[in-house]
């Protein structure tokens, strides 16, 4: 699964060839890419992934994707490294650079409506809230 919104039910019945193709494309950095931030002492500070969404497809919320774009997913920064953008900023920058390199016209993300701290952090990194709300269960 490429997103937390993928469920076992949605994943069951998908042909093996789909998963193999997805894994190969991910390994090559074509359809998705994961980035990690590691401290000088080798400890893990956080990670993030980007996935490509193709024009004409529907995303996991059923919304039509109008242009080739990338979505920022799987964002996690360890609590002791949060704040100030010192870890999140470089992680998001890495996804932005990768997204541009694979021809994505924009980078988007979804933030839970009750997560004001995350929304503020993303706004500091240049993201703009659209006001569009999608159900999340």
Tab-separated table of C-alpha atoms in Angstrom, residues 5 30 34 50 57 95 106:
chain	number	residue	atom	x	y	z
A	5	UNK	CA	-5.848	5.232	3.532
A	30	UNK	CA	9.688	6.563	-10.675
A	34	UNK	CA	11.119	7.697	0.521
A	50	UNK	CA	6.343	11.104	-2.097
A	57	UNK	CA	-6.700	8.866	-12.354
A	95	UNK	CA	10.478	15.366	-2.000
A	106	UNK	CA	2.726	20.228	-8.182
